[in-house]
Coordinates of C-alpha atoms in Angstrom, one line a residue:
M238 CA 26.0 -18.7 3.9
S239 CA 26.4 -17.4 7.4
A240 CA 23.9 -18.3 10.1
H241 CA 21.8 -15.1 9.9
E242 CA 22.6 -13.8 6.5
A243 CA 19.6 -12.6 4.5
S244 CA 17.8 -15.7 3.2
V245 CA 14.4 -17.4 2.8
E246 CA 14.0 -21.1 2.8
V247 CA 10.5 -22.6 2.1
S248 CA 10.2 -26.4 2.2
S249 CA 7.1 -28.4 1.3
L250 CA 4.7 -25.6 2.3
S251 CA 1.0 -26.5 2.1
H252 CA -2.0 -24.7 3.4
A253 CA -5.8 -24.8 3.0
Y254 CA -8.8 -22.6 3.7
G255 CA -11.5 -25.1 4.5
A256 CA -11.8 -27.4 1.4
T257 CA -9.8 -25.0 -0.8
Q258 CA -6.1 -25.9 -1.1
A259 CA -4.2 -22.7 -1.3
L260 CA -0.6 -24.1 -1.4
R261 CA 0.6 -27.5 -2.4
A262 CA 4.1 -28.6 -1.3
V263 CA 5.7 -25.3 -2.3
S264 CA 9.5 -25.2 -2.0
F265 CA 12.1 -22.5 -2.9
K266 CA 15.1 -20.8 -1.5
L267 CA 16.2 -17.2 -1.8
T268 CA 19.7 -15.9 -1.0
A269 CA 21.3 -12.5 -0.3
G270 CA 21.0 -10.0 -3.1
E271 CA 18.0 -11.6 -4.9
I272 CA 14.9 -9.8 -6.1
C273 CA 12.5 -12.6 -6.9
G274 CA 9.2 -11.9 -8.7
Y275 CA 6.3 -14.1 -7.3
V276 CA 3.6 -14.2 -9.9
G277 CA 0.5 -16.1 -10.8
P278 CA -3.3 -15.6 -11.4
N279 CA -5.7 -14.6 -8.6
G280 CA -6.0 -17.3 -6.1
A281 CA -2.7 -19.0 -7.0
G282 CA -1.4 -18.7 -3.4
K283 CA 0.9 -15.7 -3.6
S284 CA -0.6 -13.7 -0.7
T285 CA -0.9 -16.9 1.4
T286 CA 2.8 -17.6 1.0
L287 CA 3.7 -14.1 2.1
K288 CA 1.4 -14.2 5.1
I289 CA 3.0 -17.4 6.2
L290 CA 6.5 -16.0 5.7
S291 CA 5.6 -13.0 7.8
G292 CA 4.1 -15.1 10.6
L293 CA 0.5 -14.0 10.2
I294 CA -0.8 -17.5 9.6
R295 CA 0.6 -20.9 10.4
P296 CA 0.8 -23.4 7.5
A297 CA -0.9 -26.7 7.5
S298 CA 2.4 -28.4 6.8
G299 CA 6.0 -27.6 5.8
T300 CA 8.7 -25.3 7.2
V301 CA 9.8 -21.8 6.6
R302 CA 13.1 -20.3 7.7
V303 CA 14.0 -16.6 7.4
C304 CA 17.6 -15.6 7.9
G305 CA 18.1 -19.1 9.5
F306 CA 15.2 -18.7 12.0
D307 CA 12.2 -20.9 11.9
V308 CA 9.0 -18.8 11.5
A309 CA 7.0 -21.0 13.8
R310 CA 9.6 -21.4 16.6
D311 CA 11.3 -18.0 16.4
P312 CA 8.6 -15.5 15.4
V313 CA 10.1 -12.5 17.2
E314 CA 13.5 -13.0 15.5
V315 CA 11.8 -13.4 12.1
K316 CA 9.6 -10.3 12.6
A317 CA 12.7 -8.2 13.5
R318 CA 14.3 -9.2 10.1
I319 CA 11.4 -8.7 7.7
G320 CA 9.7 -5.8 6.2
Y321 CA 6.2 -6.8 5.1
V322 CA 3.8 -4.8 2.8
P323 CA 0.4 -6.6 2.8
E324 CA -1.9 -6.6 -0.2
S325 CA -4.5 -4.7 1.8
G326 CA -2.2 -1.9 2.8
A327 CA -4.2 -1.6 6.1
V328 CA -3.2 1.2 8.5
Y329 CA -4.4 2.8 11.7
S330 CA -6.8 5.3 10.2
T331 CA -7.0 7.4 13.4
L332 CA -3.3 8.0 13.7
T333 CA -1.3 10.6 11.7
V334 CA 1.4 9.5 9.4
L335 CA 4.1 10.5 11.8
E336 CA 2.3 8.9 14.8
F337 CA 1.9 5.6 12.9
L338 CA 5.5 5.5 11.8
S339 CA 6.9 6.6 15.1
L340 CA 5.0 3.8 16.7
V341 CA 6.5 1.3 14.2
G342 CA 10.0 2.6 15.1
E343 CA 9.2 2.2 18.8
L344 CA 7.9 -1.4 18.3
H345 CA 11.2 -2.3 16.5
G346 CA 13.2 -0.8 19.4
I347 CA 14.8 1.9 17.3
P348 CA 16.2 4.7 19.5
E349 CA 14.1 7.9 19.3
G350 CA 16.8 10.1 17.7
E351 CA 17.8 7.4 15.2
S352 CA 14.1 6.8 14.4
R353 CA 13.6 10.5 13.7
E354 CA 16.6 10.5 11.3
R355 CA 15.3 7.5 9.4
L356 CA 11.8 9.0 9.2
D357 CA 13.2 12.3 7.8
H358 CA 14.9 10.3 5.1
W359 CA 12.0 8.0 4.1
L360 CA 9.3 10.7 4.5
G361 CA 11.3 12.9 2.1
L362 CA 12.0 10.2 -0.3
F363 CA 8.4 9.1 -0.6
G364 CA 7.0 12.7 -0.6
L365 CA 5.2 12.4 2.7
V366 CA 6.7 15.4 4.6
E367 CA 3.7 17.7 4.0
A368 CA 1.3 14.9 4.9
S369 CA 3.1 13.8 8.0
H370 CA 0.6 15.4 10.4
A371 CA -2.5 14.3 8.4
M372 CA -4.7 11.4 9.6
L373 CA -4.0 8.3 7.6
G374 CA -7.8 7.7 7.2
S375 CA -8.0 11.1 5.4
L376 CA -5.4 10.3 2.8
S377 CA -5.7 8.8 -0.6
K378 CA -5.0 5.1 -1.2
G379 CA -1.7 6.0 -2.8
M380 CA -0.5 8.2 0.1
R381 CA -1.5 5.5 2.6
Q382 CA 0.4 3.0 0.6
R383 CA 3.5 5.2 0.8
A384 CA 3.2 5.2 4.6
V385 CA 2.9 1.4 4.6
L386 CA 6.0 1.1 2.5
V387 CA 8.0 3.4 4.9
S388 CA 6.8 1.3 7.8
A389 CA 8.2 -1.8 6.2
L390 CA 11.6 -0.1 5.4
L391 CA 12.1 1.9 8.6
H392 CA 13.9 -0.8 10.6
D393 CA 16.3 -1.7 7.8
P394 CA 15.1 -5.3 7.4
Q395 CA 17.1 -8.1 5.8
V396 CA 14.1 -9.6 4.0
L397 CA 11.4 -7.6 2.2
L398 CA 8.1 -9.3 1.5
F399 CA 6.1 -7.0 -0.8
D400 CA 2.6 -8.0 -1.9
E401 CA 1.4 -5.8 -4.8
P402 CA 3.5 -2.9 -3.4
L403 CA 2.8 -0.5 -6.3
T404 CA -1.0 -0.5 -5.8
G405 CA -2.3 3.1 -5.9
L406 CA 1.2 4.7 -6.4
D407 CA 1.8 7.4 -9.0
V408 CA 4.7 7.1 -11.4
Q409 CA 7.2 9.0 -9.2
A410 CA 6.5 6.9 -6.1
A411 CA 6.6 3.7 -8.1
R412 CA 10.0 4.7 -9.4
V413 CA 11.2 5.3 -5.8
V414 CA 10.1 1.8 -4.8
K415 CA 11.9 0.2 -7.7
A416 CA 15.1 2.1 -7.1
T417 CA 14.9 1.3 -3.3
L418 CA 14.5 -2.4 -4.0
A419 CA 17.4 -2.4 -6.4
G420 CA 19.6 -0.7 -3.8
M421 CA 18.6 -3.1 -1.1
A422 CA 19.4 -6.1 -3.2
R423 CA 22.9 -4.6 -3.9
A424 CA 23.3 -4.3 -0.1
G425 CA 22.7 -8.0 0.3
K426 CA 19.0 -8.0 1.2
V427 CA 16.4 -10.5 -0.1
V428 CA 13.3 -9.2 -1.9
L429 CA 10.2 -11.3 -2.6
F430 CA 8.0 -9.2 -4.9
S431 CA 4.5 -10.5 -5.5
S432 CA 2.6 -8.8 -8.3
H433 CA 0.3 -9.5 -11.2
V434 CA 1.9 -6.7 -13.3
L435 CA 4.3 -8.8 -15.3
E436 CA 5.9 -5.8 -17.0
V437 CA 7.1 -4.5 -13.7
V438 CA 8.2 -8.0 -12.5
E439 CA 10.2 -8.5 -15.7
R440 CA 11.9 -5.2 -15.4
I441 CA 13.1 -5.3 -11.7
C442 CA 13.3 -9.0 -10.8
G443 CA 16.3 -11.2 -11.6
R444 CA 14.4 -14.4 -10.9
I445 CA 10.7 -15.3 -11.3
I446 CA 8.7 -17.9 -9.5
M447 CA 5.2 -18.6 -10.9
L448 CA 2.4 -20.3 -9.0
D449 CA -0.8 -21.8 -10.3
L450 CA -3.4 -23.5 -8.2
G451 CA -1.0 -23.5 -5.2
R452 CA 1.9 -25.2 -7.1
I453 CA 5.1 -23.8 -8.5
V454 CA 4.9 -24.2 -12.3
L455 CA 8.0 -22.1 -13.1
D456 CA 11.2 -21.0 -11.3
E457 CA 13.8 -19.5 -13.5
Q458 CA 16.1 -16.6 -14.0
A459 CA 14.4 -13.7 -15.8
C460 CA 17.1 -13.4 -18.5
A461 CA 16.6 -17.1 -19.4
L462 CA 12.8 -16.6 -19.5
R463 CA 13.1 -13.7 -21.9
R464 CA 15.2 -15.8 -24.2
R465 CA 12.7 -18.7 -24.0
A466 CA 9.7 -16.4 -24.6
G467 CA 11.3 -14.7 -27.6
E468 CA 9.1 -12.3 -29.5
A469 CA 5.9 -13.7 -28.0
G470 CA 6.9 -12.2 -24.7
L471 CA 6.7 -13.3 -21.1
E472 CA 2.9 -12.8 -20.8
S473 CA 2.3 -15.4 -23.6
L474 CA 4.7 -17.8 -22.0
F475 CA 3.1 -17.5 -18.6
Q476 CA -0.3 -17.9 -20.0
S477 CA 0.7 -21.2 -21.5
L478 CA 1.7 -22.5 -18.1
I479 CA -1.6 -21.7 -16.4
G480 CA -4.1 -24.5 -16.1
P481 CA -7.8 -24.1 -16.9
S482 CA -9.7 -22.3 -14.2

């Protein structure tokens, strides 16, 4: 693996919110071309992991490297290489779609002409052209989510961190997301796809990591998991791995 090839390395990652232990010595490595499903029940630590990977919060202990850069020591380099879709899907409600996305392009240092070309592509793909001059706060949750997805893809990141990215999307927009992720994996990107919708994870992810109570309880290729689950299905297998609440 070259020094700055798309990759994610998590080593002994732990974090707590007060007395609640969110992550307990979590370790995994993702390499170029992987789409990894990150699953588990509510409170398992999925969103906390993605927030740490994106540099939003600092872990209590452990290290994280994205494309060879340490998240704590090289946050600017890391942010330039990731596209993050948070679970909240928060946006600047007083900006129009175009103003918001143009600002994102400017913050990433994309030249204005190139930014416009990229915006034309993504706005068209996600069906946002007609809504481009509408205030984000006036749009439906699904339309706002489309804008958040475009903001994460605009700068052509090497690593995609998606936390429940299909929330609020209709069938067509969800199909676009799935096709986009598959194309990015073929191009050598890394995708970490956190979701509670096991059917979607099973369909698009080549590898699945499962968390429960802040610990990894499963890390396996999806095809091997399907064979192991048999007729009972993945949901039944996953349920057997989750401890009592």
